[in-house]
DNA sequence: CGTCTCCTTGAGGTTGGTCAAACCAGGTGG
DNA sequence: CCACCTGGTTTGACCAACCTCAAGGAGACG
């Protein structure tokens, strides 16, 4: 139930937001040195999640928010009849668990798509701390709000784009987020399977595959399994027309 | 830019959460008498919005959250090429404007579908007040989180349901929300057009119309223009299978 | 080398989109 | 009161996009 350190790696007992490379992107965005220090005390532990493992499951009771420190996650909702859908992918610096605040239970499950590390932030304490630290409060609200906005973008995608447009928007969105995290160039690795992409985009796996094929044939992309290189960003952007 | 009272109706200068019938559903959910009193002071004004008018538009700068006091709204996102999509419908007791917190600008526009009244809550003050009032803070966080969860539900709908399932889920969701607000019976009035329903559900207007026809032919619904009566709730629920 | 999983490709079927016309309710004005 | 107009809705015929089913390929791993 607690940490599961991978070989050769021991996790620190105390978080180190101050020296974390994600500081500018993550919850401590606008905090002063002093405030960061207090936040670090709150983050009791970091936790390792092995590829394929759940960080939390839908229905489990909610205790904490998690900041992705390294790695990659997907979140899924499932309806009772077994239909499942991926609602998002989370990378370093992004928060997991926001959905649980409302009801006290997690409404989605979060699964690591590669070995990942998260910072655990007990929510009651975080809330209490936010009450006395306006910057933190503001930052938390921003994260919540941005999540809503992001979902609206996805809604627009599912509701009004066709298959190739969705895939284009998806890839550009991924690339943008990766680049903000220091990724160089137009080449990157998909952490998720075709099936997961399809689920996220409301498409079947075969359609995703065909679209990749088509975009490659037209010279917009180079696709080698999970390795993607964007050749014609501008034309891709044209396809995706105004979707994050 | 301020209130626009409809004929025969003068709006109070101070909100009256304490006596508002929506108190249990709205932001003041868990507040004590005393706390409610303070919140009322913050809600400087109520504002009337005529049918078809915008409460706020996408891109406008964000100042306040709005609680719907009466009436009905839709929120829309638009991509730059003119595609527009409805992202949600809001009724009494629900909040508008949560999307603006993240960037300081509204990312959607909110349009009244009937003459409506909202309570205006300047966000800076609300945030400040929340810092000193744990119940309020918690309530705000819950609203933000629930909005995320609701969006996930919509995502699931757009991503994995077929047309009649979407419409069934949509109608049941509406009915449920109306009933929680005191609506009696299985009959209700659609405040939005077929086009708006279609936009929300990722369907074309003709498809929405055909689905209504089909569901009526099968005896699940009675549809008279905007007047809907649910005849076979159970079978409808079966169709919608596990979507809010 | 065999097996497993994931991905690709093909053929054919369905759902929902497109285009066009008719319909209907409500409002206006004669 | 009726004729007319308007905007929203319904209906039909046709078509394209995407799904389904099925088979084959390509890496990863023991």
Coordinates of C-alpha atoms in Angstrom, one line a residue, chain B residues 68-198:
Chain B
X68 CA -28.2 30.6 -11.2
X69 CA -31.2 31.7 -9.1
X70 CA -33.9 31.1 -11.6
X71 CA -34.0 30.3 -15.3
X72 CA -31.8 28.2 -17.6
X73 CA -28.5 28.7 -19.4
X74 CA -26.3 27.0 -21.9
X75 CA -22.5 27.3 -22.1
X76 CA -20.7 27.1 -25.5
X77 CA -17.1 26.8 -26.7
X78 CA -16.2 27.9 -30.1
X79 CA -13.1 27.1 -32.1
X80 CA -11.6 29.8 -34.3
X81 CA -13.0 28.4 -37.5
X82 CA -16.5 29.0 -36.2
X83 CA -17.4 25.6 -35.1
X84 CA -19.4 25.9 -31.9
X85 CA -20.4 23.4 -29.3
X86 CA -22.6 23.5 -26.3
X87 CA -20.7 22.2 -23.3
X88 CA -23.5 22.1 -20.8
X89 CA -26.8 23.4 -19.5
X90 CA -27.2 25.0 -16.2
X91 CA -30.3 25.4 -14.0
X92 CA -31.2 26.9 -10.7
X93 CA -28.6 26.3 -8.0
X94 CA -25.7 25.6 -10.3
X95 CA -22.6 27.8 -10.8
X96 CA -21.4 29.5 -13.9
X97 CA -18.0 30.9 -14.6
X98 CA -15.8 28.2 -13.1
X99 CA -13.9 28.0 -16.3
X100 CA -12.6 31.5 -16.0
X101 CA -10.6 31.0 -12.8
X102 CA -7.7 29.3 -14.5
X103 CA -6.7 31.9 -17.1
X104 CA -8.6 35.0 -15.8
X105 CA -10.7 35.0 -19.0
X106 CA -13.9 33.2 -19.6
X107 CA -13.3 30.2 -21.9
X108 CA -16.9 29.7 -22.8
X109 CA -19.9 31.9 -23.2
X110 CA -23.0 31.6 -21.1
X111 CA -26.3 32.4 -22.8
X112 CA -29.7 32.5 -21.1
X113 CA -32.3 30.1 -22.6
X114 CA -35.1 31.9 -20.8
X115 CA -35.3 35.0 -18.7
X116 CA -33.0 34.2 -15.8
X117 CA -31.6 35.6 -12.6
X118 CA -28.1 35.1 -11.2
X119 CA -26.4 36.0 -8.0
X120 CA -23.1 37.7 -8.7
X121 CA -20.1 36.6 -6.5
X122 CA -17.0 38.6 -7.1
X123 CA -14.3 35.9 -7.1
X124 CA -11.5 37.6 -5.4
X125 CA -13.7 38.3 -2.4
X126 CA -15.2 34.9 -2.5
X127 CA -11.7 33.3 -2.4
X128 CA -10.7 35.5 0.4
X129 CA -13.8 34.7 2.4
X130 CA -13.3 31.0 1.7
X131 CA -9.9 31.2 3.2
X132 CA -11.5 32.1 6.5
X133 CA -14.5 29.9 6.3
X134 CA -13.7 26.2 5.9
X135 CA -17.2 25.2 5.0
X136 CA -17.3 27.7 2.2
X137 CA -13.9 26.6 1.0
X138 CA -14.9 23.0 1.0
X139 CA -18.2 23.8 -0.8
X140 CA -16.3 25.7 -3.5
X141 CA -13.9 22.9 -4.1
X142 CA -16.7 20.4 -4.3
X143 CA -18.4 22.5 -7.0
X144 CA -15.2 22.6 -9.0
X145 CA -14.6 18.9 -8.6
X146 CA -18.2 18.0 -9.5
X147 CA -18.0 20.0 -12.6
X148 CA -15.0 17.9 -13.6
X149 CA -16.9 14.7 -12.8
X150 CA -19.9 15.9 -14.8
X151 CA -17.7 16.6 -17.8
X152 CA -16.2 13.1 -17.6
X153 CA -19.7 11.7 -17.7
X154 CA -20.3 13.8 -20.9
X155 CA -17.0 12.5 -22.3
X156 CA -18.1 9.0 -21.8
X157 CA -21.4 9.7 -23.5
X158 CA -19.8 11.3 -26.5
X159 CA -17.1 8.8 -26.8
X160 CA -18.9 5.5 -26.4
X161 CA -22.6 5.8 -26.7
X162 CA -24.7 5.7 -29.9
X163 CA -27.3 8.2 -30.8
X164 CA -30.3 6.9 -29.0
X165 CA -28.3 6.0 -25.9
X166 CA -27.0 9.6 -25.8
X167 CA -30.4 11.1 -26.0
X168 CA -31.8 8.7 -23.4
X169 CA -28.9 9.6 -21.0
X170 CA -29.4 13.2 -21.7
X171 CA -33.1 13.2 -20.9
X172 CA -32.7 11.1 -17.8
X173 CA -30.0 13.4 -16.6
X174 CA -32.2 16.4 -17.1
X175 CA -35.1 14.8 -15.4
X176 CA -33.0 13.8 -12.4
X177 CA -31.7 17.3 -12.0
X178 CA -35.2 18.8 -12.3
X179 CA -36.6 16.4 -9.8
X180 CA -34.0 17.2 -7.3
X181 CA -35.3 20.8 -7.7
X182 CA -38.8 19.8 -6.8
X183 CA -40.1 18.9 -10.2
X184 CA -43.0 16.4 -9.8
X185 CA -43.9 13.7 -12.2
X186 CA -42.2 12.5 -15.4
X187 CA -43.1 15.3 -17.6
X188 CA -41.0 18.3 -18.3
X189 CA -40.2 21.1 -20.8
X190 CA -37.0 21.3 -22.8
X191 CA -35.6 24.7 -22.5
X192 CA -33.3 24.2 -25.4
X193 CA -33.8 23.7 -29.2
X194 CA -33.1 20.5 -31.0
X195 CA -30.0 22.1 -32.5
X196 CA -28.6 22.8 -29.0
X197 CA -29.3 19.3 -27.9
X198 CA -27.6 18.0 -31.0

